[in-house]
Structures are given as structure tokens and as C-alpha cells.
mmCIF file of C-alpha atoms in Angstrom:
data_model
loop_
_atom_site.group_PDB
_atom_site.id
_atom_site.type_symbol
_atom_site.label_atom_id
_atom_site.label_comp_id
_atom_site.label_asym_id
_atom_site.label_seq_id
_atom_site.Cartn_x
_atom_site.Cartn_y
_atom_site.Cartn_z
ATOM 1 C CA MET R 1 194.025 11.641 59.823
ATOM 2 C CA ASP R 2 191.402 9.484 58.085
ATOM 3 C CA ALA R 3 189.700 6.605 59.881
ATOM 4 C CA SER R 4 191.576 3.851 58.056
ATOM 5 C CA SER R 5 195.004 5.378 58.838
ATOM 6 C CA ALA R 6 193.964 5.711 62.462
ATOM 7 C CA GLU R 7 192.969 2.034 62.471
ATOM 8 C CA ASP R 8 196.378 1.105 61.031
ATOM 9 C CA LEU R 9 198.121 3.094 63.756
ATOM 10 C CA LYS R 10 195.952 1.512 66.437
ATOM 11 C CA ARG R 11 196.742 -1.950 65.142
ATOM 12 C CA SER R 12 200.455 -1.124 65.321
ATOM 13 C CA ILE R 13 200.210 -0.409 69.069
ATOM 14 C CA ARG R 14 200.814 -3.419 71.278
ATOM 15 C CA GLU R 15 198.395 -3.967 74.152
ATOM 16 C CA ILE R 16 199.990 -5.414 77.278
ATOM 17 C CA PRO R 17 197.668 -6.622 80.049
ATOM 18 C CA ASP R 18 198.594 -6.126 83.706
ATOM 19 C CA TRP R 19 201.407 -3.611 83.084
ATOM 20 C CA PRO R 20 202.807 -1.845 85.040
ATOM 21 C CA ARG R 21 200.538 -3.642 87.498
ATOM 22 C CA LYS R 22 197.588 -6.015 87.634
ATOM 23 C CA GLY R 23 194.389 -4.695 86.101
ATOM 24 C CA ILE R 24 196.057 -2.057 83.884
ATOM 25 C CA LEU R 25 195.993 -2.511 80.100
ATOM 26 C CA PHE R 26 199.116 -0.755 78.788
ATOM 27 C CA TYR R 27 199.273 0.669 75.272
ATOM 28 C CA ASP R 28 202.859 0.086 74.140
ATOM 29 C CA VAL R 29 203.682 2.580 71.379
ATOM 30 C CA THR R 30 207.172 1.165 70.750
ATOM 31 C CA THR R 31 205.687 -1.114 68.100
ATOM 32 C CA LEU R 32 204.335 1.965 66.316
ATOM 33 C CA LEU R 33 207.524 4.028 66.695
ATOM 34 C CA LYS R 34 209.794 1.438 65.119
ATOM 35 C CA GLN R 35 207.900 1.677 61.844
ATOM 36 C CA GLY R 36 209.070 4.892 60.228
ATOM 37 C CA SER R 37 205.921 5.519 58.215
ATOM 38 C CA TYR R 38 203.682 5.097 61.263
ATOM 39 C CA PHE R 39 205.911 7.343 63.347
ATOM 40 C CA GLN R 40 205.722 10.035 60.636
ATOM 41 C CA GLN R 41 201.925 9.735 60.525
ATOM 42 C CA ALA R 42 201.625 9.968 64.307
ATOM 43 C CA ILE R 43 203.785 13.102 64.475
ATOM 44 C CA ASP R 44 201.955 14.714 61.580
ATOM 45 C CA ALA R 45 198.592 13.944 63.208
ATOM 46 C CA LEU R 46 199.772 15.307 66.582
ATOM 47 C CA MET R 47 200.718 18.659 65.070
ATOM 48 C CA GLU R 48 198.028 18.921 62.395
ATOM 49 C CA PRO R 49 195.536 21.151 64.270
ATOM 50 C CA TYR R 50 198.346 23.483 65.366
ATOM 51 C CA LYS R 51 200.212 24.041 62.115
ATOM 52 C CA GLN R 52 198.829 27.552 61.715
ATOM 53 C CA SER R 53 198.899 28.390 65.429
ATOM 54 C CA ARG R 54 202.322 30.082 65.439
ATOM 55 C CA VAL R 55 203.574 27.722 68.170
ATOM 56 C CA GLU R 56 206.877 29.004 69.578
ATOM 57 C CA LEU R 57 207.582 26.294 72.143
ATOM 58 C CA VAL R 58 206.543 22.672 72.538
ATOM 59 C CA LEU R 59 206.569 21.325 76.097
ATOM 60 C CA GLY R 60 207.209 17.626 76.689
ATOM 61 C CA ILE R 61 206.972 15.594 79.863
ATOM 62 C CA GLU R 62 209.605 13.066 80.972
ATOM 63 C CA ALA R 63 210.208 10.330 79.834
ATOM 64 C CA ARG R 64 207.909 8.993 77.114
ATOM 65 C CA GLY R 65 206.698 12.506 76.313
ATOM 66 C CA PHE R 66 210.264 13.269 75.241
ATOM 67 C CA ILE R 67 209.745 10.896 72.313
ATOM 68 C CA PHE R 68 206.929 12.865 70.709
ATOM 69 C CA ALA R 69 207.211 16.466 71.873
ATOM 70 C CA PRO R 70 210.671 17.408 70.530
ATOM 71 C CA THR R 71 209.815 15.819 67.196
ATOM 72 C CA VAL R 72 206.651 17.915 66.959
ATOM 73 C CA ALA R 73 208.753 20.969 67.910
ATOM 74 C CA TYR R 74 211.156 20.228 65.060
ATOM 75 C CA ALA R 75 208.335 19.705 62.578
ATOM 76 C CA LEU R 76 206.674 22.995 63.653
ATOM 77 C CA GLU R 77 210.053 24.809 63.645
ATOM 78 C CA ALA R 78 209.509 25.622 67.317
ATOM 79 C CA GLY R 79 211.758 25.262 70.357
ATOM 80 C CA PHE R 80 211.455 22.404 72.841
ATOM 81 C CA VAL R 81 211.170 22.671 76.630
ATOM 82 C CA PRO R 82 211.506 19.614 78.883
ATOM 83 C CA VAL R 83 209.255 19.224 81.932
ATOM 84 C CA ARG R 84 210.943 16.818 84.285
ATOM 85 C CA LYS R 85 210.611 14.896 87.499
ATOM 86 C CA PRO R 86 212.021 16.586 90.626
ATOM 87 C CA GLY R 87 215.791 17.059 90.822
ATOM 88 C CA LYS R 88 216.574 16.349 87.173
ATOM 89 C CA LEU R 89 216.873 19.891 85.799
ATOM 90 C CA PRO R 90 220.195 21.570 86.580
ATOM 91 C CA ALA R 91 219.186 25.253 86.839
ATOM 92 C CA ALA R 92 216.559 27.116 88.918
ATOM 93 C CA THR R 93 213.054 25.695 88.487
ATOM 94 C CA PHE R 94 209.382 26.299 89.151
ATOM 95 C CA ASP R 95 207.388 23.274 90.223
ATOM 96 C CA GLU R 96 203.803 22.076 90.344
ATOM 97 C CA SER R 97 202.267 19.145 92.207
ATOM 98 C CA TYR R 98 199.690 16.749 90.852
ATOM 99 C CA GLU R 99 197.704 13.941 92.372
ATOM 100 C CA LEU R 100 198.458 10.274 91.930
ATOM 101 C CA GLU R 101 196.209 7.401 92.848
ATOM 102 C CA TYR R 102 197.989 7.407 96.194
ATOM 103 C CA GLY R 103 199.744 10.621 97.189
ATOM 104 C CA THR R 104 201.171 13.355 94.991
ATOM 105 C CA ASP R 105 204.109 13.925 92.681
ATOM 106 C CA ARG R 106 205.762 16.993 91.214
ATOM 107 C CA LEU R 107 206.951 18.293 87.868
ATOM 108 C CA GLU R 108 209.639 20.923 87.316
ATOM 109 C CA ILE R 109 210.450 23.388 84.554
ATOM 110 C CA HIS R 110 213.398 25.756 84.226
ATOM 111 C CA ARG R 111 212.539 29.287 85.294
ATOM 112 C CA ASP R 112 214.020 30.712 82.116
ATOM 113 C CA ALA R 113 212.327 28.176 79.820
ATOM 114 C CA ILE R 114 209.388 30.377 78.769
ATOM 115 C CA ARG R 115 209.116 34.122 78.268
ATOM 116 C CA PRO R 116 205.784 35.778 79.073
ATOM 117 C CA GLY R 117 203.480 35.782 76.074
ATOM 118 C CA GLN R 118 205.121 32.853 74.288
ATOM 119 C CA ARG R 119 202.740 30.518 72.517
ATOM 120 C CA VAL R 120 203.204 26.965 73.763
ATOM 121 C CA LEU R 121 201.853 23.558 72.780
ATOM 122 C CA ILE R 122 201.977 20.668 75.259
ATOM 123 C CA VAL R 123 202.566 17.228 73.703
ATOM 124 C CA ASP R 124 202.508 13.884 75.478
ATOM 125 C CA ASP R 125 202.224 10.248 74.513
ATOM 126 C CA LEU R 126 199.111 9.568 76.564
ATOM 127 C CA ILE R 127 196.268 11.271 78.379
ATOM 128 C CA ALA R 128 194.804 9.140 81.142
ATOM 129 C CA THR R 129 193.461 11.069 84.141
ATOM 130 C CA GLY R 130 195.066 14.283 82.871
ATOM 131 C CA GLY R 131 196.967 15.099 86.060
ATOM 132 C CA THR R 132 200.424 15.608 84.563
ATOM 133 C CA ALA R 133 199.012 17.506 81.590
ATOM 134 C CA ARG R 134 197.077 19.870 83.827
ATOM 135 C CA ALA R 135 200.125 20.448 86.027
ATOM 136 C CA THR R 136 202.201 21.226 82.928
ATOM 137 C CA ALA R 137 199.615 23.684 81.622
ATOM 138 C CA ALA R 138 199.495 25.331 85.050
ATOM 139 C CA LEU R 139 203.289 25.724 85.060
ATOM 140 C CA ALA R 140 203.213 27.284 81.607
ATOM 141 C CA GLU R 141 200.492 29.725 82.577
ATOM 142 C CA LYS R 142 202.234 30.713 85.801
ATOM 143 C CA MET R 143 205.162 31.719 83.595
ATOM 144 C CA GLY R 144 202.924 33.866 81.430
ATOM 145 C CA ALA R 145 202.679 31.535 78.444
ATOM 146 C CA GLU R 146 199.687 31.319 76.182
ATOM 147 C CA VAL R 147 198.712 27.622 76.042
ATOM 148 C CA VAL R 148 197.693 27.110 72.426
ATOM 149 C CA GLY R 149 196.653 23.517 73.062
ATOM 150 C CA LEU R 150 197.504 20.045 74.291
ATOM 151 C CA SER R 151 198.074 17.153 71.918
ATOM 152 C CA PHE R 152 198.256 13.465 72.819
ATOM 153 C CA ALA R 153 199.084 10.378 70.793
ATOM 154 C CA VAL R 154 196.673 8.196 72.797
ATOM 155 C CA GLU R 155 193.601 9.188 74.814
ATOM 156 C CA LEU R 156 191.982 6.815 77.309
ATOM 157 C CA THR R 157 188.542 8.379 77.109
ATOM 158 C CA ALA R 158 187.025 6.400 80.010
ATOM 159 C CA LEU R 159 189.379 8.179 82.432
ATOM 160 C CA LYS R 160 187.962 11.578 81.457
ATOM 161 C CA GLY R 161 191.276 13.433 81.512
ATOM 162 C CA ARG R 162 189.849 15.836 78.960
ATOM 163 C CA GLU R 163 187.421 17.154 81.550
ATOM 164 C CA LYS R 164 190.321 18.299 83.728
ATOM 165 C CA LEU R 165 191.580 20.324 80.780
ATOM 166 C CA GLY R 166 188.201 21.900 80.054
ATOM 167 C CA LYS R 167 189.445 25.375 79.310
ATOM 168 C CA TYR R 168 192.110 24.282 76.817
ATOM 169 C CA ASN R 169 192.102 23.131 73.232
ATOM 170 C CA VAL R 170 192.713 19.368 73.547
ATOM 171 C CA HIS R 171 193.540 17.054 70.636
ATOM 172 C CA SER R 172 194.287 13.344 70.560
ATOM 173 C CA VAL R 173 195.267 11.117 67.656
ATOM 174 C CA LEU R 174 193.983 7.723 68.830
ATOM 175 C CA LYS R 175 191.069 7.281 71.212
ATOM 176 C CA TYR R 176 190.459 4.152 73.267
ATOM 177 C CA MET C 1 227.944 22.810 60.082
ATOM 178 C CA ASP C 2 230.310 25.751 59.620
ATOM 179 C CA ALA C 3 232.517 26.959 62.458
ATOM 180 C CA SER C 4 230.524 30.105 63.190
ATOM 181 C CA SER C 5 227.209 28.204 63.466
ATOM 182 C CA ALA C 6 228.904 25.729 65.788
ATOM 183 C CA GLU C 7 230.137 28.623 67.923
ATOM 184 C CA ASP C 8 226.580 30.024 68.097
ATOM 185 C CA LEU C 9 225.257 26.657 69.216
ATOM 186 C CA LYS C 10 228.014 26.326 71.812
ATOM 187 C CA ARG C 11 227.233 29.772 73.181
ATOM 188 C CA SER C 12 223.578 28.757 73.506
ATOM 189 C CA ILE C 13 224.496 25.866 75.831
ATOM 190 C CA ARG C 14 224.542 26.762 79.510
ATOM 191 C CA GLU C 15 227.513 25.539 81.538
ATOM 192 C CA ILE C 16 226.648 24.576 85.104
ATOM 193 C CA PRO C 17 229.546 23.913 87.492
ATOM 194 C CA ASP C 18 229.306 21.165 90.114
ATOM 195 C CA TRP C 19 226.258 19.428 88.621
ATOM 196 C CA PRO C 20 225.132 16.746 89.234
ATOM 197 C CA ARG C 21 227.957 16.738 91.767
ATOM 198 C CA LYS C 22 231.033 18.691 92.793
ATOM 199 C CA GLY C 23 233.769 18.831 90.202
ATOM 200 C CA ILE C 24 231.539 18.094 87.194
ATOM 201 C CA LEU C 25 230.903 20.823 84.618
ATOM 202 C CA PHE C 26 227.482 20.086 83.146
ATOM 203 C CA TYR C 27 226.527 21.194 79.645
ATOM 204 C CA ASP C 28 222.852 22.091 79.845
ATOM 205 C CA VAL C 29 221.339 21.857 76.360
ATOM 206 C CA THR C 30 217.889 23.097 77.451
ATOM 207 C CA THR C 31 218.992 26.644 76.604
ATOM 208 C CA LEU C 32 219.746 25.471 73.058
ATOM 209 C CA LEU C 33 216.561 23.412 72.661
ATOM 210 C CA LYS C 34 214.199 26.255 73.546
ATOM 211 C CA GLN C 35 215.418 28.260 70.564
ATOM 212 C CA GLY C 36 213.733 26.724 67.551
ATOM 213 C CA SER C 37 216.382 27.717 65.027
ATOM 214 C CA TYR C 38 219.197 26.270 67.152
ATOM 215 C CA PHE C 39 217.254 23.072 67.748
ATOM 216 C CA GLN C 40 216.737 22.721 63.977
ATOM 217 C CA GLN C 41 220.434 23.282 63.354
ATOM 218 C CA ALA C 42 221.446 20.739 65.980
ATOM 219 C CA ILE C 43 219.149 18.057 64.549
ATOM 220 C CA ASP C 44 220.274 18.763 61.009
ATOM 221 C CA ALA C 45 223.926 18.562 62.066
ATOM 222 C CA LEU C 46 223.348 15.303 63.971
ATOM 223 C CA MET C 47 221.906 13.600 60.900
ATOM 224 C CA GLU C 48 223.984 15.278 58.224
ATOM 225 C CA PRO C 49 226.635 12.528 57.744
ATOM 226 C CA TYR C 50 223.939 9.828 57.639
ATOM 227 C CA LYS C 51 221.431 11.328 55.198
ATOM 228 C CA GLN C 52 222.479 8.953 52.425
ATOM 229 C CA SER C 53 223.066 5.968 54.711
ATOM 230 C CA ARG C 54 219.601 4.431 54.321
ATOM 231 C CA VAL C 55 219.069 4.434 58.091
ATOM 232 C CA GLU C 56 216.021 2.326 58.980
ATOM 233 C CA LEU C 57 216.005 2.764 62.754
ATOM 234 C CA VAL C 58 217.357 5.381 65.127
ATOM 235 C CA LEU C 59 218.122 4.172 68.655
ATOM 236 C CA GLY C 60 217.872 6.623 71.557
ATOM 237 C CA ILE C 61 218.853 6.212 75.181
ATOM 238 C CA GLU C 62 216.659 7.303 78.104
ATOM 239 C CA ALA C 63 216.048 10.069 79.101
ATOM 240 C CA ARG C 64 217.861 12.981 77.455
ATOM 241 C CA GLY C 65 218.657 10.872 74.415
ATOM 242 C CA PHE C 66 214.906 10.702 73.803
ATOM 243 C CA ILE C 67 215.001 14.414 72.996
ATOM 244 C CA PHE C 68 217.311 14.096 70.002
ATOM 245 C CA ALA C 69 216.996 10.557 68.672
ATOM 246 C CA PRO C 70 213.284 10.434 67.729
ATOM 247 C CA THR C 71 213.593 13.814 66.053
ATOM 248 C CA VAL C 72 216.495 12.559 63.953
ATOM 249 C CA ALA C 73 214.409 9.471 63.140
ATOM 250 C CA TYR C 74 211.550 11.659 61.936
ATOM 251 C CA ALA C 75 213.872 13.823 59.852
ATOM 252 C CA LEU C 76 215.487 10.718 58.287
ATOM 253 C CA GLU C 77 212.044 9.104 57.795
ATOM 254 C CA ALA C 78 213.242 6.184 59.927
ATOM 255 C CA GLY C 79 211.662 4.391 62.867
ATOM 256 C CA PHE C 80 212.628 5.055 66.474
ATOM 257 C CA VAL C 81 213.636 2.480 69.105
ATOM 258 C CA PRO C 82 213.948 3.393 72.787
ATOM 259 C CA VAL C 83 216.773 1.933 74.880
ATOM 260 C CA ARG C 84 215.730 2.196 78.505
ATOM 261 C CA LYS C 85 216.824 1.680 82.073
ATOM 262 C CA PRO C 86 215.925 -1.680 83.637
ATOM 263 C CA GLY C 87 212.252 -2.436 84.221
ATOM 264 C CA LYS C 88 210.813 0.358 82.067
ATOM 265 C CA LEU C 89 210.023 -1.539 78.868
ATOM 266 C CA PRO C 90 206.806 -3.548 79.031
ATOM 267 C CA ALA C 91 207.585 -6.497 76.716
ATOM 268 C CA ALA C 92 210.420 -9.052 76.593
ATOM 269 C CA THR C 93 213.874 -7.451 76.486
ATOM 270 C CA PHE C 94 217.548 -8.075 75.886
ATOM 271 C CA ASP C 95 219.929 -6.269 78.213
ATOM 272 C CA GLU C 96 223.532 -5.170 78.361
ATOM 273 C CA SER C 97 225.609 -3.975 81.299
ATOM 274 C CA TYR C 98 228.033 -1.077 81.294
ATOM 275 C CA GLU C 99 230.467 0.277 83.829
ATOM 276 C CA LEU C 100 229.897 3.335 85.949
ATOM 277 C CA GLU C 101 232.483 5.110 88.034
ATOM 278 C CA TYR C 102 231.376 2.874 90.899
ATOM 279 C CA GLY C 103 229.609 -0.347 89.958
ATOM 280 C CA THR C 104 227.620 -1.168 86.847
ATOM 281 C CA ASP C 105 224.259 -0.363 85.324
ATOM 282 C CA ARG C 106 222.137 -1.938 82.609
ATOM 283 C CA LEU C 107 220.238 -0.918 79.497
ATOM 284 C CA GLU C 108 217.325 -2.794 77.952
ATOM 285 C CA ILE C 109 215.816 -3.018 74.486
ATOM 286 C CA HIS C 110 212.708 -4.840 73.295
ATOM 287 C CA ARG C 111 213.501 -8.187 71.718
ATOM 288 C CA ASP C 112 211.334 -7.381 68.723
ATOM 289 C CA ALA C 113 212.732 -3.859 68.261
ATOM 290 C CA ILE C 114 215.237 -4.701 65.517
ATOM 291 C CA ARG C 115 215.153 -7.256 62.722
ATOM 292 C CA PRO C 116 218.447 -8.841 61.640
ATOM 293 C CA GLY C 117 220.112 -6.783 58.934
ATOM 294 C CA GLN C 118 218.378 -3.502 59.746
ATOM 295 C CA ARG C 119 220.534 -0.405 59.431
ATOM 296 C CA VAL C 120 220.571 1.513 62.702
ATOM 297 C CA LEU C 121 221.938 4.867 63.826
ATOM 298 C CA ILE C 122 222.502 5.528 67.544
ATOM 299 C CA VAL C 123 221.855 9.128 68.645
ATOM 300 C CA ASP C 124 222.492 10.607 72.070
ATOM 301 C CA ASP C 125 222.835 14.055 73.594
ATOM 302 C CA LEU C 126 226.326 13.495 74.959
ATOM 303 C CA ILE C 127 229.334 11.245 74.700
ATOM 304 C CA ALA C 128 231.458 11.251 77.841
ATOM 305 C CA THR C 129 233.232 7.957 78.613
ATOM 306 C CA GLY C 130 231.174 6.160 75.953
ATOM 307 C CA GLY C 131 229.877 3.387 78.204
ATOM 308 C CA THR C 132 226.174 3.694 77.424
ATOM 309 C CA ALA C 133 226.846 4.195 73.725
ATOM 310 C CA ARG C 134 229.004 1.082 73.555
ATOM 311 C CA ALA C 135 226.399 -0.957 75.428
ATOM 312 C CA THR C 136 223.721 0.255 73.010
ATOM 313 C CA ALA C 137 225.828 -0.649 69.984
ATOM 314 C CA ALA C 138 226.489 -4.075 71.508
ATOM 315 C CA LEU C 139 222.747 -4.639 71.995
ATOM 316 C CA ALA C 140 222.059 -3.668 68.400
ATOM 317 C CA GLU C 141 224.748 -5.982 67.064
ATOM 318 C CA LYS C 142 223.568 -8.887 69.216
ATOM 319 C CA MET C 143 220.224 -8.483 67.491
ATOM 320 C CA GLY C 144 221.831 -8.626 64.071
ATOM 321 C CA ALA C 145 221.668 -4.919 63.238
ATOM 322 C CA GLU C 146 224.168 -3.122 61.085
ATOM 323 C CA VAL C 147 225.358 -0.119 63.122
ATOM 324 C CA VAL C 148 225.695 2.632 60.525
ATOM 325 C CA GLY C 149 227.090 5.074 63.067
ATOM 326 C CA LEU C 150 226.748 6.931 66.338
ATOM 327 C CA SER C 151 225.930 10.630 66.477
ATOM 328 C CA PHE C 152 226.176 12.896 69.526
ATOM 329 C CA ALA C 153 225.178 16.516 70.099
ATOM 330 C CA VAL C 154 228.075 17.098 72.518
ATOM 331 C CA GLU C 155 231.405 15.290 72.822
ATOM 332 C CA LEU C 156 233.636 15.650 75.875
ATOM 333 C CA THR C 157 236.859 14.820 74.072
ATOM 334 C CA ALA C 158 239.030 14.610 77.205
ATOM 335 C CA LEU C 159 237.095 11.545 78.371
ATOM 336 C CA LYS C 160 238.043 9.632 75.210
ATOM 337 C CA GLY C 161 234.679 7.936 74.746
ATOM 338 C CA ARG C 162 235.406 7.788 71.038
ATOM 339 C CA GLU C 163 238.212 5.298 71.685
ATOM 340 C CA LYS C 164 235.700 2.844 73.156
ATOM 341 C CA LEU C 165 233.760 3.053 69.891
ATOM 342 C CA GLY C 166 236.809 2.520 67.716
ATOM 343 C CA LYS C 167 235.222 0.191 65.220
ATOM 344 C CA TYR C 168 232.211 2.439 64.541
ATOM 345 C CA ASN C 169 231.605 5.593 62.553
ATOM 346 C CA VAL C 170 231.330 8.267 65.268
ATOM 347 C CA HIS C 171 230.119 11.826 64.692
ATOM 348 C CA SER C 172 229.634 14.699 67.123
ATOM 349 C CA VAL C 173 228.255 18.188 66.531
ATOM 350 C CA LEU C 174 229.974 20.168 69.301
ATOM 351 C CA LYS C 175 233.319 19.225 70.812
ATOM 352 C CA TYR C 176 234.512 20.380 74.222
#
């Protein structure tokens, strides 16, 4: 994506101070998504580095990740696998914990979601500290997947999430 | 979609008895989604009746609806608008209540998500009793949208959700 298109996309994202709590500046992508041409550009930019990577599965993380990841899967002609919060998936799961500011949380994936050797791409709306992305990559690798890369619509560079994902190919469309 | 493709898709859906609680037969679409060719077919079948309908926005309902609706938006070159559970959207919202088996729940949409006169398609994974779909259509109409139709991956015909949506164009890919 060229610099001027990226600027257009950035301008389409609404910034909301003090959400979900005081001191956090929230990047609201709903104002981008509702404009079809911007949504197309964002999806195309998310998948661009991975078009020739023979991606078989795209993994997306509940709930906002479900907006981007299945669409990238469709555009790459790959399958989609949901990674969800505990207790939401109906069949047998593997799980992985990750750290929050206070305490920990968990993500789950169906045990039959990935076959060993499958080439997977992880797509999410946002990379902040990188905790959920790293947990998702760890789940995929435990199941024998080859993690082709991780792609994010928005990267908050000051939070250094990319460092947690040092061994992976990491791509983001819009950097703040 | 021809009958034999529909049968293939149906066979790819996993049926889970007593989920999320005793007596409910749950149709788990994750086993369809992970197969790229089936996912493509499902998306294409969801949008098929609306390809010429000049859809400007596709509305999707949290969380499983987020899997199908944005993908249909991308394929139709439309924008995507999330309809979420209370308290999840960061800017000013309109809301609409709907009935559950016991009690009521609410859905929210951003006030600036739809401009009067915009042509919207509502896409969800499943139509059961039709409560959330009707609430979503009501929200869209309150905002001045023209509801072009509602499209569902799975329809549980015995629950007669379609009757609640009598005045709309309703389409489903797989009927049970």
C-alpha cells in the first residue's frame, strides 16, 4: 500500500480517548469498515505479503479479529479457523494462557482445526502488547502448523508487541 | 447452489448434541469454515441472490455473524457494519431489545453507521427464532436504511424464524 492510501485509511479510523478506560486511546476501525473501498484496501493490504505463501488456513481471534481474518481467508482461498475465549467452542479444544495487565486469560482452538504441516496465517485487527497473537501462534505450533506469518490492521508500535513475535514474519498495515 | 453441493456443505457441518445445553442440537460450522473450498461456496451462496441488489452495507451480528458478514461485504464490494452486544461499541449507539427464552437482551449499532437511504444486507450464521435478526432489521430501519434482505448460512426451519421476518426478503443456504 502506498503512503497516501495508508494516510487515507488512517484518517478513516476514529480515535476515541479514554476507551475502554481512562488513559487509553482507542482506534475505532468501524469508521473504516463501513466504507467499502477502504475495507477492500485494508483486506488487500493485510494479505498482500502472503499472496504467494500458499496459506491453507487463516486463524482469527474473537471478536474483532473475526472481522478481518475470515475475509482474508476468503480472498486467499484458504480456510478459516476461529480462536475463541474459554467455553465458546463446542468440541474438544487445546488452550493457551496469556498475560493481561492484571492476571491471565486463555484462548481456545478446536483440536481438529489444524492438521500437522498446514500453513497458517494469523490475522487480527490490532497488535498492542502481542500477548494474544503470541498465544495464538503457540497454539498453532503445538498442533504442528507452520506459521507463515502474522498480519495486523493496526500496530501500536510503542507497545513493542512485535518483539514478542521475534521469530515470526510480522506485517501490519497501519502503524501508530 | 445445486442440491449436491448443499449436501456436501451440510455433511461438512458437525452436529453436537446437548450444546450449549441439554436438548439443543448445535450445528458447528467450524468444520465447514476450515475447508477453503467449502467456505468459498458458503460465502458465494450467501451473497448469490443479492449480487445485483446494489448492497452498500452488510450488517453482521457479534460474534459468529462476524465470520460471514464482513466476508460477504468484501465479496460484494460493500462496507461492513458490526452490530454488537451492549457496551462493546466505543462511540454513541442506538439499541434494540429482543426476547430470549427467559428475559430480554439488547443489540447496539453506532449512530453514524448507516446513512438514511443506504441499501443494507443483514448476514448471520444462523436463523433460529429470528429474534436477533428482527432486532437488527429494526435498528437498520430506524436509521433510515433500506433492508435489501437477510441471508443466513443455516436455517432451523422448525423454529419459524422466517415468519418473524415476514416483510423482508429472507434467504438461507442450508435448511434443517
